[in-house]
XYZ file of C-alpha atoms in Angstrom:
313
model
C 38.314 17.038 -5.239
C 40.998 14.945 -3.533
C 38.940 11.811 -4.215
C 38.804 12.732 -7.916
C 42.581 13.203 -8.133
C 43.227 9.940 -6.276
C 40.902 7.895 -8.500
C 42.645 5.258 -10.656
C 40.611 6.604 -13.579
C 41.673 10.237 -13.244
C 44.554 9.834 -15.713
C 42.122 8.603 -18.385
C 39.678 11.403 -17.587
C 42.328 14.159 -17.773
C 43.215 12.989 -21.276
C 39.580 12.875 -22.394
C 38.819 16.421 -21.257
C 41.529 17.716 -23.566
C 44.539 18.176 -21.295
C 47.325 17.931 -23.863
C 50.946 17.347 -22.863
C 52.891 20.294 -24.317
C 55.054 23.252 -23.272
C 54.206 25.472 -26.259
C 52.523 28.869 -25.872
C 48.891 29.248 -26.962
C 48.532 32.632 -28.639
C 44.979 33.940 -28.931
C 44.002 36.439 -31.622
C 41.188 37.618 -29.355
C 43.665 38.317 -26.554
C 46.095 40.185 -28.813
C 43.211 42.072 -30.413
C 41.929 43.449 -27.110
C 45.498 44.348 -26.056
C 45.958 46.284 -29.294
C 42.628 48.105 -28.911
C 43.415 48.997 -25.290
C 46.861 50.386 -26.163
C 45.614 52.251 -29.231
C 42.349 53.735 -27.942
C 42.602 53.880 -24.150
C 46.157 53.927 -22.671
C 45.068 54.998 -19.196
C 46.196 53.601 -15.848
C 43.056 54.538 -13.967
C 41.016 51.919 -12.075
C 39.540 50.509 -15.274
C 42.950 50.387 -16.919
C 44.514 48.518 -13.999
C 41.546 46.110 -13.962
C 41.880 45.473 -17.717
C 45.636 44.896 -17.610
C 45.334 42.572 -14.610
C 42.552 40.623 -16.283
C 44.449 40.256 -19.555
C 47.607 39.098 -17.771
C 45.557 36.562 -15.810
C 43.969 35.253 -19.012
C 47.363 34.868 -20.640
C 48.856 33.118 -17.581
C 45.998 30.632 -17.150
C 45.735 29.749 -20.835
C 49.510 29.154 -20.994
C 49.975 27.274 -17.730
C 51.269 24.322 -19.794
C 54.547 26.200 -20.313
C 55.219 25.681 -16.577
C 53.469 22.395 -15.717
C 53.684 20.668 -19.111
C 49.930 20.117 -19.593
C 47.184 22.424 -20.880
C 44.027 23.302 -19.009
C 40.999 21.213 -20.126
C 39.835 22.328 -23.584
C 41.566 25.755 -23.759
C 39.087 26.876 -26.431
C 36.294 26.756 -23.850
C 38.294 28.980 -21.534
C 38.660 31.584 -24.258
C 35.063 31.569 -25.450
C 33.321 31.258 -22.083
C 35.578 33.567 -20.075
C 37.830 35.696 -22.257
C 35.248 36.491 -24.953
C 32.499 37.798 -22.598
C 34.948 39.932 -20.624
C 36.384 41.170 -23.908
C 32.898 42.297 -24.898
C 32.502 44.346 -21.712
C 35.969 45.873 -22.124
C 35.255 46.806 -25.756
C 31.929 48.366 -24.789
C 33.579 50.519 -22.139
C 36.475 51.573 -24.364
C 34.096 52.257 -27.255
C 31.805 54.351 -25.093
C 34.748 56.326 -23.670
C 36.103 56.952 -27.166
C 32.739 57.986 -28.653
C 32.021 60.236 -25.675
C 34.952 62.413 -26.662
C 34.006 62.595 -30.315
C 30.313 63.547 -30.331
C 28.136 66.111 -28.561
C 26.099 65.271 -25.459
C 22.786 65.366 -27.407
C 23.999 62.833 -29.941
C 25.462 60.749 -27.129
C 22.060 60.566 -25.434
C 20.383 59.417 -28.635
C 23.200 56.938 -29.232
C 22.589 55.377 -25.821
C 18.889 54.989 -26.556
C 19.647 53.498 -29.970
C 22.093 50.884 -28.629
C 19.821 49.910 -25.732
C 16.908 49.346 -28.133
C 19.212 47.615 -30.625
C 20.415 45.014 -28.115
C 16.881 44.455 -26.777
C 15.617 43.741 -30.292
C 18.600 41.486 -31.047
C 17.956 39.580 -27.799
C 14.278 39.056 -28.622
C 15.079 37.943 -32.172
C 17.740 35.503 -30.970
C 15.430 33.967 -28.359
C 12.655 33.652 -30.938
C 15.032 31.935 -33.355
C 16.323 29.601 -30.590
C 12.837 28.414 -29.644
C 11.820 28.005 -33.284
C 15.010 26.077 -34.041
C 14.422 23.645 -31.141
C 10.654 23.289 -31.586
C 10.659 20.083 -33.650
C 13.267 18.510 -31.366
C 11.199 19.097 -28.240
C 8.051 17.811 -29.941
C 9.970 14.621 -30.774
C 11.263 14.292 -27.194
C 7.697 14.505 -25.845
C 7.205 10.964 -27.229
C 9.199 9.702 -24.248
C 6.756 11.050 -21.639
C 4.811 7.853 -20.807
C 7.920 5.665 -20.785
C 9.808 8.116 -18.609
C 6.914 8.174 -16.158
C 6.926 4.361 -15.962
C 10.678 4.292 -15.286
C 10.279 6.940 -12.604
C 7.592 4.960 -10.790
C 8.930 1.420 -11.250
C 12.726 1.543 -10.988
C 15.146 2.018 -8.115
C 17.944 4.510 -7.584
C 20.706 2.057 -8.519
C 18.997 0.657 -11.627
C 20.825 1.217 -14.912
C 18.865 2.001 -18.076
C 20.236 1.065 -21.486
C 18.785 3.051 -24.398
C 19.803 5.252 -27.272
C 21.611 8.477 -26.456
C 18.594 10.764 -26.917
C 16.556 8.842 -24.360
C 19.499 8.503 -21.942
C 19.935 12.261 -21.736
C 16.477 12.556 -20.148
C 16.617 9.528 -17.836
C 18.965 11.225 -15.381
C 16.794 14.351 -15.412
C 13.346 12.851 -14.871
C 13.988 9.554 -13.052
C 16.095 8.275 -10.101
C 17.893 5.734 -12.321
C 21.372 5.729 -13.788
C 22.166 5.296 -17.473
C 24.350 2.807 -19.295
C 25.757 5.561 -21.499
C 25.186 9.248 -22.203
C 26.866 11.962 -24.236
C 28.699 13.050 -21.088
C 30.048 9.644 -20.046
C 33.474 10.706 -21.268
C 33.495 13.418 -18.600
C 33.021 10.884 -15.804
C 35.575 8.846 -13.855
C 35.322 5.792 -16.080
C 38.068 3.561 -17.483
C 38.723 3.924 -21.210
C 37.864 0.229 -21.715
C 34.345 0.839 -20.380
C 33.753 3.579 -22.972
C 35.062 1.386 -25.793
C 32.867 -1.549 -24.745
C 29.837 0.738 -24.622
C 30.536 1.966 -28.141
C 31.009 -1.604 -29.377
C 27.575 -2.493 -28.018
C 25.943 0.241 -30.119
C 28.010 -0.852 -33.123
C 26.682 -4.385 -32.683
C 23.072 -3.223 -32.526
C 23.609 -1.054 -35.600
C 24.485 -4.212 -37.535
C 28.306 -4.094 -37.722
C 29.538 -7.697 -37.948
C 32.932 -8.976 -36.813
C 34.086 -9.122 -40.421
C 32.720 -5.626 -41.049
C 34.802 -3.977 -38.322
C 37.743 -3.409 -40.693
C 35.554 -1.522 -43.159
C 33.798 0.370 -40.357
C 37.065 1.812 -39.024
C 38.279 2.695 -42.522
C 35.625 5.442 -42.771
C 36.642 8.793 -41.260
C 33.081 9.644 -40.235
C 32.931 6.467 -38.126
C 36.404 7.066 -36.707
C 35.377 10.599 -35.697
C 32.241 9.293 -33.964
C 34.249 6.601 -32.168
C 36.937 9.086 -31.106
C 34.367 11.549 -29.799
C 32.752 8.838 -27.652
C 35.974 7.193 -26.426
C 38.647 9.913 -26.386
C 36.234 12.843 -26.043
C 38.159 16.053 -26.771
C 41.743 14.800 -26.631
C 42.553 14.297 -30.303
C 40.523 17.313 -31.400
C 42.494 19.452 -28.949
C 45.835 17.882 -29.867
C 45.576 17.432 -33.654
C 42.566 19.509 -34.712
C 39.949 16.818 -35.431
C 38.342 13.830 -33.732
C 39.455 11.322 -36.368
C 43.072 12.502 -36.211
C 44.188 9.747 -33.850
C 46.861 7.396 -35.340
C 45.336 4.882 -37.732
C 47.583 2.179 -36.261
C 45.334 2.256 -33.184
C 42.425 0.977 -35.273
C 43.961 -2.514 -35.315
C 43.544 -2.717 -31.539
C 39.927 -1.545 -31.744
C 39.095 -3.981 -34.558
C 40.550 -6.882 -32.565
C 38.674 -5.781 -29.446
C 35.403 -5.526 -31.343
C 35.773 -9.008 -32.827
C 36.312 -10.428 -29.345
C 33.408 -8.362 -28.001
C 31.047 -9.485 -30.773
C 31.893 -13.160 -30.120
C 30.060 -12.881 -26.784
C 26.282 -12.789 -26.518
C 24.580 -9.414 -26.537
C 22.994 -9.886 -23.102
C 26.301 -10.954 -21.536
C 27.977 -7.790 -22.804
C 25.015 -5.709 -21.666
C 25.131 -7.117 -18.128
C 28.882 -6.516 -17.884
C 28.165 -2.970 -16.630
C 25.084 -3.652 -14.485
C 22.333 -2.786 -16.984
C 18.942 -3.673 -15.488
C 16.497 -2.360 -18.105
C 16.705 -1.878 -21.878
C 14.573 0.680 -23.720
C 13.944 0.164 -27.425
C 12.682 3.101 -29.471
C 11.439 1.181 -32.503
C 10.727 4.352 -34.468
C 14.270 5.708 -34.284
C 16.155 2.402 -34.026
C 14.178 -0.233 -35.981
C 17.356 -2.203 -36.718
C 18.041 -2.993 -33.041
C 15.498 -5.859 -32.825
C 15.798 -6.157 -29.055
C 12.844 -8.543 -28.947
C 15.189 -11.367 -30.039
C 17.253 -11.004 -26.850
C 14.545 -10.655 -24.192
C 11.197 -12.118 -23.185
C 7.966 -10.210 -22.785
C 8.341 -6.460 -22.227
C 7.596 -4.999 -18.801
C 6.181 -1.866 -20.419
C 5.117 -0.860 -23.917
C 3.893 2.446 -25.285
C 2.339 1.221 -28.505
C 1.385 4.687 -29.751
C 4.979 5.918 -29.546
C 6.597 2.552 -30.446
C 8.726 2.368 -27.291
C 9.314 -0.881 -25.386
C 11.006 -1.539 -22.032
C 12.598 -4.919 -21.246
C 13.893 -6.171 -17.925
C 17.460 -7.539 -17.899
C 17.240 -8.766 -14.311
C 16.401 -12.369 -15.284
């Protein structure tokens, strides 16, 4: 942890993970709702009551630490939904059961228990069934990468860096010993902001954005949101409410940077961050045309239209 804090890139990372400089209170409707329910329906200082009050005070203190130190915890919304919300559910269940226990007879209470147990089991099964059905087509599509992933696993070294589209990159670090040029989670790593911008510019270049087209590209909010998500991660969404809410004056810097970046050759920019292999999924990225930058491929899965090029030469 000390090494993380002492890294020259920690300041950039703390901004990207949504640590906003502010001293304002964050007031949660969920927090106030559970406080109201506790005071209205429970109002006991037994062991459960003390536990609930202590927990709620702790939640309020942690989520408002910025009032003291001047900076929020990373992505406060995650803290609420991954910690406060589940505990709130357990508290509500206990308070609800205690309240109902006083209002209905023991026979009805027994049947109520059976009903709710069966209800949540059925809901759980239905949700899991929906989740698998929802992801089915995605996992069928990802199975296309099997042969290529196996080749990378058997023919690359631990320190090799694989350049590919984001979908393929997500699996490289799972199934092979290699590193990746970029992934969805690069913004959560100790990387300089310039590295993330250069990486995004490389994908812009492959997607066909010319130097002269950079101005138009950054005039579209959808593109600005995508760029902000990749480069600033959660900062502007946490600070202003949306990814594209960063000041438009900043676009002039990014346009100038992209024009300079695009004036260099593609392979030179690719090698700037130690890429050793490039993977081209022709089916999903036909516009990339990587064959114009490299020689013969070192591997090709013709059935799945995936080609691997070496960048070592």
